[in-house]
GROMACS .gro file of C-alpha atoms in nm:
model
  393
    1MET     CA    1   0.307   2.838   2.625
    2THR     CA    2   0.143   2.894   2.287
    3PRO     CA    3   0.277   2.731   1.972
    4GLU     CA    4   0.384   3.069   1.830
    5ASN     CA    5   0.628   3.119   2.119
    6MET     CA    6   0.782   2.773   2.104
    7ASP     CA    7   1.062   2.651   1.883
    8LEU     CA    8   0.892   2.575   1.550
    9SER     CA    9   1.016   2.217   1.519
   10GLU     CA   10   0.890   2.149   1.870
   11THR     CA   11   0.562   2.318   1.779
   12ILE     CA   12   0.509   2.085   1.484
   13ARG     CA   13   0.602   1.779   1.693
   14VAL     CA   14   0.346   1.877   1.956
   15LEU     CA   15   0.076   1.928   1.690
   16ILE     CA   16   0.155   1.589   1.540
   17ASP     CA   17   0.131   1.427   1.883
   18ARG     CA   18  -0.201   1.600   1.938
   19GLY     CA   19  -0.335   1.434   1.622
   20ALA     CA   20  -0.366   1.744   1.404
   21LEU     CA   21  -0.477   1.716   1.044
   22PHE     CA   22  -0.199   1.850   0.819
   23VAL     CA   23  -0.330   1.976   0.484
   24GLY     CA   24  -0.082   2.007   0.197
   25CYS     CA   25  -0.213   2.267  -0.048
   26HIS     CA   26  -0.097   2.142  -0.389
   27SER     CA   27  -0.105   2.364  -0.698
   28GLY     CA   28   0.077   2.105  -0.907
   29GLY     CA   29   0.392   2.318  -0.911
   30LYS     CA   30   0.746   2.245  -0.796
   31ASP     CA   31   0.707   2.429  -0.462
   32SER     CA   32   0.395   2.231  -0.377
   33GLN     CA   33   0.580   1.911  -0.459
   34ALA     CA   34   0.873   2.008  -0.237
   35LEU     CA   35   0.625   2.099   0.036
   36LEU     CA   36   0.467   1.755   0.014
   37CYS     CA   37   0.808   1.587   0.028
   38ILE     CA   38   0.880   1.770   0.354
   39LEU     CA   39   0.540   1.683   0.501
   40ARG     CA   40   0.579   1.314   0.411
   41SER     CA   41   0.911   1.307   0.594
   42ILE     CA   42   0.776   1.432   0.928
   43VAL     CA   43   0.398   1.383   0.943
   44PRO     CA   44   0.234   1.037   0.967
   45ALA     CA   45   0.048   0.952   0.647
   46ASP     CA   46  -0.281   0.905   0.836
   47GLN     CA   47  -0.265   1.270   0.942
   48LEU     CA   48  -0.212   1.407   0.590
   49LEU     CA   49  -0.457   1.543   0.332
   50VAL     CA   50  -0.355   1.677  -0.010
   51LEU     CA   51  -0.585   1.948  -0.143
   52HIS     CA   52  -0.594   2.100  -0.491
   53ALA     CA   53  -0.790   2.408  -0.599
   54ASP     CA   54  -0.909   2.344  -0.954
   55LEU     CA   55  -0.875   2.659  -1.168
   56ALA     CA   56  -1.023   2.483  -1.473
   57GLU     CA   57  -0.937   2.627  -1.814
   58VAL     CA   58  -0.694   2.895  -1.697
   59GLU     CA   59  -0.438   2.653  -1.555
   60TRP     CA   60  -0.198   2.438  -1.753
   61LYS     CA   61  -0.345   2.119  -1.896
   62GLY     CA   62  -0.284   1.819  -1.677
   63THR     CA   63  -0.227   2.021  -1.359
   64LEU     CA   64  -0.500   1.845  -1.161
   65GLU     CA   65  -0.387   1.503  -1.280
   66HIS     CA   66  -0.025   1.582  -1.197
   67ALA     CA   67  -0.111   1.695  -0.844
   68LYS     CA   68  -0.315   1.381  -0.788
   69LYS     CA   69  -0.032   1.161  -0.914
   70ASP     CA   70   0.215   1.340  -0.686
   71ALA     CA   71  -0.013   1.276  -0.387
   72GLY     CA   72   0.020   0.903  -0.444
   73ASN     CA   73  -0.176   0.702  -0.187
   74LEU     CA   74  -0.248   1.000   0.037
   75PRO     CA   75  -0.606   1.127   0.067
   76PHE     CA   76  -0.662   1.373  -0.218
   77ARG     CA   77  -0.946   1.621  -0.257
   78VAL     CA   78  -1.029   1.878  -0.523
   79CYS     CA   79  -1.218   2.200  -0.463
   80LYS     CA   80  -1.335   2.489  -0.679
   81SER     CA   81  -1.551   2.794  -0.654
   82GLU     CA   82  -1.919   2.712  -0.689
   83THR     CA   83  -2.013   3.056  -0.818
   84LYS     CA   84  -1.741   3.178  -1.054
   85THR     CA   85  -1.443   3.100  -1.273
   86PHE     CA   86  -1.144   3.325  -1.330
   87LEU     CA   87  -1.268   3.442  -1.669
   88SER     CA   88  -1.626   3.503  -1.549
   89MET     CA   89  -1.488   3.698  -1.253
   90VAL     CA   90  -1.283   3.921  -1.482
   91GLU     CA   91  -1.578   3.973  -1.716
   92LYS     CA   92  -1.807   4.071  -1.428
   93ARG     CA   93  -1.557   4.304  -1.261
   94GLY     CA   94  -1.449   4.461  -1.588
   95MET     CA   95  -1.083   4.428  -1.492
   96PHE     CA   96  -0.815   4.175  -1.409
   97PRO     CA   97  -0.682   4.118  -1.057
   98ASP     CA   98  -0.377   4.317  -0.955
   99PRO     CA   99  -0.113   4.273  -0.682
  100GLN     CA  100  -0.325   4.471  -0.434
  101ARG     CA  101  -0.658   4.307  -0.522
  102ARG     CA  102  -0.593   3.941  -0.594
  103GLN     CA  103  -0.946   3.808  -0.598
  104CYS     CA  104  -0.817   3.511  -0.794
  105THR     CA  105  -0.636   3.395  -0.479
  106SER     CA  106  -0.907   3.476  -0.226
  107ASP     CA  107  -1.211   3.367  -0.430
  108LEU     CA  108  -1.076   3.076  -0.633
  109LYS     CA  109  -0.815   2.927  -0.400
  110ARG     CA  110  -0.819   3.028  -0.036
  111GLY     CA  111  -1.196   3.043   0.013
  112PRO     CA  112  -1.280   2.712  -0.158
  113MET     CA  113  -0.986   2.538   0.012
  114GLU     CA  114  -1.089   2.648   0.359
  115LYS     CA  115  -1.442   2.527   0.288
  116ALA     CA  116  -1.309   2.194   0.157
  117ILE     CA  117  -1.106   2.141   0.473
  118ARG     CA  118  -1.413   2.198   0.692
  119HIS     CA  119  -1.607   1.948   0.482
  120TYR     CA  120  -1.326   1.692   0.507
  121LEU     CA  121  -1.342   1.708   0.886
  122LYS     CA  122  -1.705   1.599   0.861
  123GLU     CA  123  -1.652   1.311   0.620
  124PRO     CA  124  -1.736   0.962   0.754
  125GLY     CA  125  -1.428   0.812   0.912
  126ASN     CA  126  -1.283   1.149   1.007
  127GLU     CA  127  -1.472   1.185   1.335
  128HIS     CA  128  -1.141   1.195   1.525
  129PHE     CA  129  -1.027   1.500   1.326
  130LEU     CA  130  -1.365   1.668   1.376
  131ARG     CA  131  -1.358   1.599   1.747
  132ARG     CA  132  -1.010   1.744   1.788
  133GLY     CA  133  -1.077   2.034   1.551
  134LEU     CA  134  -0.702   2.077   1.507
  135VAL     CA  135  -0.589   2.183   1.158
  136VAL     CA  136  -0.249   2.283   1.017
  137ASN     CA  137  -0.290   2.432   0.671
  138CYS     CA  138   0.045   2.394   0.490
  139MET     CA  139   0.132   2.616   0.192
  140GLY     CA  140   0.434   2.641  -0.037
  141MET     CA  141   0.514   3.012  -0.041
  142ARG     CA  142   0.887   3.093  -0.026
  143ALA     CA  143   1.055   3.412   0.099
  144GLU     CA  144   1.283   3.420  -0.206
  145GLU     CA  145   0.989   3.465  -0.445
  146SER     CA  146   0.901   3.825  -0.360
  147ALA     CA  147   0.932   4.100  -0.102
  148SER     CA  148   0.572   4.046   0.009
  149ARG     CA  149   0.621   3.672   0.059
  150LYS     CA  150   0.940   3.736   0.251
  151LYS     CA  151   0.731   3.922   0.507
  152LEU     CA  152   0.491   3.632   0.562
  153ALA     CA  153   0.498   3.464   0.902
  154PRO     CA  154   0.623   3.102   0.861
  155PHE     CA  155   0.374   2.989   1.126
  156LYS     CA  156   0.071   3.159   1.277
  157LEU     CA  157  -0.271   3.103   1.427
  158ASN     CA  158  -0.546   3.160   1.170
  159GLU     CA  159  -0.796   3.348   1.383
  160LYS     CA  160  -1.060   3.367   1.109
  161CYS     CA  161  -1.077   2.988   1.076
  162SER     CA  162  -1.029   2.917   1.448
  163VAL     CA  163  -1.402   2.922   1.526
  164ALA     CA  164  -1.671   2.667   1.611
  165GLY     CA  165  -1.430   2.477   1.832
  166ARG     CA  166  -1.153   2.461   1.571
  167GLU     CA  167  -0.787   2.544   1.632
  168TRP     CA  168  -0.637   2.629   1.294
  169TYR     CA  169  -0.278   2.717   1.204
  170ASP     CA  170  -0.114   2.829   0.880
  171TRP     CA  171   0.234   2.687   0.821
  172LEU     CA  172   0.488   2.757   0.544
  173PRO     CA  173   0.729   2.461   0.569
  174ILE     CA  174   0.954   2.569   0.279
  175HIS     CA  175   0.943   2.944   0.345
  176ASP     CA  176   1.321   2.968   0.384
  177MET     CA  177   1.410   2.735   0.093
  178LYS     CA  178   1.604   2.866  -0.205
  179LEU     CA  179   1.512   2.765  -0.559
  180GLU     CA  180   1.810   2.531  -0.593
  181GLN     CA  181   1.708   2.360  -0.268
  182VAL     CA  182   1.359   2.300  -0.406
  183TRP     CA  183   1.500   2.130  -0.715
  184ARG     CA  184   1.740   1.928  -0.499
  185VAL     CA  185   1.456   1.800  -0.281
  186LEU     CA  186   1.264   1.691  -0.590
  187ARG     CA  187   1.566   1.520  -0.744
  188GLU     CA  188   1.648   1.333  -0.426
  189ALA     CA  189   1.285   1.223  -0.391
  190ASN     CA  190   1.276   1.124  -0.760
  191ARG     CA  191   0.965   1.332  -0.824
  192ASP     CA  192   0.848   1.409  -1.177
  193VAL     CA  193   0.756   1.771  -1.244
  194HIS     CA  194   0.478   1.906  -1.464
  195PHE     CA  195   0.568   1.917  -1.833
  196ALA     CA  196   0.533   2.299  -1.836
  197TYR     CA  197   0.872   2.327  -1.666
  198ARG     CA  198   1.030   2.134  -1.952
  199ARG     CA  199   0.872   2.385  -2.189
  200GLY     CA  200   1.065   2.660  -2.011
  201MET     CA  201   0.818   2.782  -1.747
  202SER     CA  202   0.960   2.900  -1.415
  203ARG     CA  203   0.630   2.862  -1.227
  204LEU     CA  204   0.300   2.678  -1.262
  205SER     CA  205  -0.074   2.702  -1.188
  206CYS     CA  206  -0.245   2.972  -1.397
  207ALA     CA  207  -0.093   2.970  -1.745
  208PHE     CA  208  -0.121   3.350  -1.758
  209CYS     CA  209  -0.061   3.510  -1.421
  210ILE     CA  210  -0.040   3.878  -1.337
  211MET     CA  211   0.286   3.793  -1.157
  212SER     CA  212   0.441   3.606  -1.453
  213SER     CA  213   0.767   3.704  -1.618
  214GLU     CA  214   0.774   3.794  -1.987
  215PRO     CA  215   0.948   3.466  -2.087
  216ASP     CA  216   0.682   3.270  -1.898
  217LEU     CA  217   0.404   3.461  -2.074
  218ARG     CA  218   0.561   3.393  -2.415
  219THR     CA  219   0.595   3.024  -2.340
  220ALA     CA  220   0.239   3.006  -2.207
  221ALA     CA  221   0.102   3.181  -2.516
  222VAL     CA  222   0.255   2.940  -2.764
  223HIS     CA  223   0.151   2.632  -2.569
  224ASN     CA  224  -0.199   2.763  -2.492
  225PRO     CA  225  -0.302   2.959  -2.804
  226GLU     CA  226  -0.678   2.932  -2.751
  227LEU     CA  227  -0.650   3.055  -2.393
  228PHE     CA  228  -0.413   3.331  -2.504
  229GLN     CA  229  -0.680   3.447  -2.749
  230LYS     CA  230  -0.942   3.459  -2.471
  231TYR     CA  231  -0.719   3.678  -2.254
  232VAL     CA  232  -0.640   3.908  -2.545
  233GLU     CA  233  -1.010   3.939  -2.630
  234LEU     CA  234  -1.086   4.026  -2.266
  235GLU     CA  235  -0.820   4.297  -2.276
  236ARG     CA  236  -0.967   4.438  -2.596
  237SER     CA  237  -1.326   4.434  -2.471
  238GLN     CA  238  -1.235   4.602  -2.142
  239GLY     CA  239  -0.969   4.834  -2.273
  240ARG     CA  240  -0.749   4.725  -1.983
  241SER     CA  241  -0.431   4.519  -1.982
  242MET     CA  242  -0.393   4.205  -1.772
  243LEU     CA  243  -0.057   4.326  -1.643
  244MET     CA  244   0.000   4.640  -1.439
  245PRO     CA  245   0.090   4.953  -1.640
  246LYS     CA  246   0.458   5.029  -1.683
  247LYS     CA  247   0.566   5.393  -1.667
  248GLY     CA  248   0.201   5.488  -1.699
  249LEU     CA  249   0.146   5.284  -2.015
  250PRO     CA  250  -0.064   4.966  -2.038
  251GLN     CA  251   0.115   4.636  -2.102
  252PHE     CA  252  -0.112   4.440  -2.334
  253LEU     CA  253  -0.038   4.070  -2.368
  254GLU     CA  254   0.029   4.072  -2.741
  255ASP     CA  255   0.290   4.345  -2.692
  256VAL     CA  256   0.456   4.171  -2.398
  257VAL     CA  257   0.457   3.832  -2.569
  258GLY     CA  258   0.583   3.987  -2.891
  259MET     CA  259   0.333   3.793  -3.100
  260SER     CA  260  -0.021   3.852  -3.209
  261VAL     CA  261  -0.292   3.589  -3.163
  262ASP     CA  262  -0.252   3.484  -3.527
  263GLU     CA  263   0.126   3.456  -3.498
  264VAL     CA  264   0.091   3.240  -3.189
  265LYS     CA  265  -0.149   3.010  -3.373
  266ALA     CA  266   0.095   2.990  -3.665
  267ALA     CA  267   0.379   2.895  -3.430
  268MET     CA  268   0.165   2.624  -3.273
  269HIS     CA  269   0.069   2.497  -3.619
  270ARG     CA  270   0.437   2.464  -3.710
  271ARG     CA  271   0.492   2.260  -3.396
  272GLU     CA  272   0.195   2.029  -3.461
  273THR     CA  273   0.284   1.970  -3.827
  274GLY     CA  274   0.650   1.904  -3.757
  275GLU     CA  275   0.762   2.209  -3.955
  276SER     CA  276   0.949   2.370  -3.667
  277HIS     CA  277   1.319   2.316  -3.618
  278HIS     CA  278   1.589   2.344  -3.357
  279VAL     CA  279   1.781   2.610  -3.550
  280ARG     CA  280   1.631   2.867  -3.784
  281ILE     CA  281   1.797   3.138  -3.989
  282GLU     CA  282   1.634   3.432  -4.160
  283SER     CA  283   1.775   3.706  -4.377
  284GLU     CA  284   1.605   4.042  -4.399
  285ASP     CA  285   1.740   4.386  -4.489
  286ASP     CA  286   2.092   4.245  -4.509
  287SER     CA  287   2.062   4.123  -4.148
  288THR     CA  288   2.075   3.764  -4.032
  289TYR     CA  289   1.846   3.632  -3.761
  290ILE     CA  290   1.930   3.314  -3.575
  291ASP     CA  291   1.658   3.164  -3.358
  292VAL     CA  292   1.728   2.863  -3.138
  293LEU     CA  293   1.561   2.664  -2.857
  294ASP     CA  294   1.193   2.580  -2.837
  295PRO     CA  295   1.054   2.521  -3.189
  296SER     CA  296   0.759   2.740  -3.098
  297CYS     CA  297   0.976   3.051  -3.138
  298ALA     CA  298   0.852   3.158  -2.797
  299HIS     CA  299   1.188   3.240  -2.642
  300GLU     CA  300   1.314   3.580  -2.745
  301LEU     CA  301   1.625   3.515  -2.538
  302PHE     CA  302   1.766   3.299  -2.817
  303HIS     CA  303   1.654   3.517  -3.105
  304ALA     CA  304   1.977   3.682  -3.220
  305ARG     CA  305   1.986   3.959  -3.482
  306LEU     CA  306   2.320   3.990  -3.657
  307GLY     CA  307   2.402   4.310  -3.843
  308GLU     CA  308   2.734   4.385  -4.007
  309PRO     CA  309   3.043   4.198  -3.887
  310GLY     CA  310   3.229   4.393  -3.622
  311LYS     CA  311   3.546   4.289  -3.446
  312ALA     CA  312   3.736   3.966  -3.498
  313SER     CA  313   3.604   3.640  -3.357
  314PHE     CA  314   3.734   3.557  -3.012
  315LEU     CA  315   3.792   3.200  -3.130
  316SER     CA  316   3.905   3.220  -3.492
  317GLY     CA  317   3.992   3.582  -3.563
  318ASP     CA  318   3.750   3.592  -3.856
  319PRO     CA  319   3.496   3.877  -3.901
  320ALA     CA  320   3.241   3.826  -3.625
  321TYR     CA  321   2.921   3.946  -3.460
  322LEU     CA  322   2.856   4.045  -3.101
  323LEU     CA  323   2.673   3.778  -2.904
  324GLU     CA  324   2.524   3.878  -2.568
  325ASP     CA  325   2.454   3.596  -2.325
  326GLY     CA  326   2.346   3.741  -1.991
  327GLU     CA  327   2.640   3.954  -1.879
  328VAL     CA  328   2.881   3.788  -2.123
  329GLN     CA  329   2.965   3.969  -2.447
  330VAL     CA  330   3.174   3.787  -2.704
  331TYR     CA  331   3.241   3.823  -3.076
  332LEU     CA  332   3.181   3.504  -3.276
  333THR     CA  333   3.122   3.417  -3.640
  334ARG     CA  334   2.776   3.309  -3.753
  335GLU     CA  335   2.894   2.949  -3.771
  336GLU     CA  336   3.032   2.969  -3.417
  337ILE     CA  337   2.710   3.124  -3.283
  338ILE     CA  338   2.501   2.850  -3.444
  339SER     CA  339   2.721   2.573  -3.308
  340LEU     CA  340   2.709   2.728  -2.959
  341MET     CA  341   2.331   2.760  -2.963
  342ALA     CA  342   2.281   2.417  -3.118
  343GLY     CA  343   2.503   2.257  -2.853
  344THR     CA  344   2.765   2.134  -3.102
  345MET     CA  345   3.049   2.376  -3.024
  346PRO     CA  346   3.362   2.182  -2.915
  347VAL     CA  347   3.400   2.171  -2.539
  348ASP     CA  348   3.748   2.323  -2.560
  349ASP     CA  349   3.608   2.629  -2.741
  350VAL     CA  350   3.329   2.670  -2.486
  351ASP     CA  351   3.586   2.648  -2.207
  352ARG     CA  352   3.803   2.915  -2.374
  353ILE     CA  353   3.508   3.154  -2.385
  354GLU     CA  354   3.390   3.087  -2.030
  355ILE     CA  355   3.739   3.115  -1.880
  356ALA     CA  356   3.791   3.453  -2.047
  357LYS     CA  357   3.439   3.597  -2.044
  358GLY     CA  358   3.232   3.414  -1.782
  359PRO     CA  359   2.969   3.136  -1.778
  360LEU     CA  360   2.746   3.099  -2.084
  361PHE     CA  361   2.383   3.015  -2.023
  362THR     CA  362   2.350   2.894  -2.383
  363ALA     CA  363   2.607   2.623  -2.308
  364SER     CA  364   2.485   2.533  -1.960
  365GLU     CA  365   2.334   2.202  -1.853
  366MET     CA  366   2.029   2.392  -1.728
  367ARG     CA  367   1.963   2.538  -2.072
  368MET     CA  368   2.010   2.199  -2.241
  369ALA     CA  369   1.768   2.046  -1.992
  370MET     CA  370   1.513   2.313  -2.090
  371LEU     CA  371   1.510   2.199  -2.453
  372PRO     CA  372   1.181   2.007  -2.476
  373TYR     CA  373   1.244   1.878  -2.827
  374ARG     CA  374   1.573   1.736  -2.950
  375MET     CA  375   1.582   1.855  -3.308
  376PRO     CA  376   1.882   1.788  -3.534
  377PRO     CA  377   2.131   2.067  -3.457
  378ALA     CA  378   2.292   2.268  -3.734
  379PRO     CA  379   2.661   2.327  -3.663
  380SER     CA  380   2.731   2.507  -3.992
  381MET     CA  381   2.562   2.772  -4.205
  382GLU     CA  382   2.535   2.529  -4.493
  383GLU     CA  383   2.351   2.271  -4.285
  384ALA     CA  384   2.147   2.539  -4.109
  385ALA     CA  385   2.018   2.669  -4.441
  386ALA     CA  386   1.783   2.372  -4.455
  387TYR     CA  387   1.615   2.501  -4.142
  388ALA     CA  388   1.547   2.852  -4.274
  389MET     CA  389   1.189   2.958  -4.201
  390PRO     CA  390   0.987   3.254  -4.075
  391CYS     CA  391   1.000   3.301  -3.701
  392ALA     CA  392   0.722   3.471  -3.504
  393ALA     CA  393   0.933   3.587  -3.210
   0.00000   0.00000   0.00000
């Protein structure tokens, strides 16, 4: 009976007993960390290898170091393309990868990693792995991430790599995990995550990915201004956007991020000089803007524009403005909005809103955990006036 036809847990047990080399592909992200936690729990340490594909300047700073730290005392190897980088590949092709032609994955990750595994089998001291020629390549793709990943087989024979006496399998140990399960695994294992998540990123590896969400792209731009400029310059020189067109129109990074290269640099300068604040207020054309969260001004989600007062405040009955928080719509005064966003609204008032209107993301523990910098909050307009400053978002 072939492994594909056996119960998967039994399949893995048999492969372990046969002395297979299990390779944990580690991008440095949360899914890779959860993957490694699972592998550590079932595979003997002397049958594990942690492998990282180095994407150099296009990945978040510290990614390689974080992956290595997460590997601990397990064998750790780094691989990279010997002929190209992401930026040189885009320059040569005259276009960015797209969902149908993801050369970044095939040329910069999969190819170099397969080559690195073959080399590892030949390293001194690994003669037993070479003799057996039995490899299980473990990756952290999850079905929940996309429709295409949902269709991936959790376990299969890799026919292309099963040559020269090798028997090579591809395994997705966390394929059926939900996002909350991934975070739970990491909490229970007491694993530190890359700092990019605390900046508000939902995924890691390339700072600017063709699959990234708009909030992720905004966060990446402010924290990687020089790299953002390089991507923008590539778009300009090629006349093509990094992202796929939307309704037939190109989506250029500056438009998606909502900031030009110069505005991103200015936001980063404010951060570095300590001139950015937790709460900012602007007045323009008789409208009030309240911007809260990351001092970089990267998160449009918390950039509220208040026009004329509308209905009465849900809490006080005073003239108020409409605040939209996900699917929740509630009228609050400016002072109440600031206290909610700054995390200083009384718990009883938050409870009143959530009981009547639904859960507020702005008041959630998750949102508070996302705040990378604890700036002095401004619970009143008078105190908030000291924080008034231009905001790029």
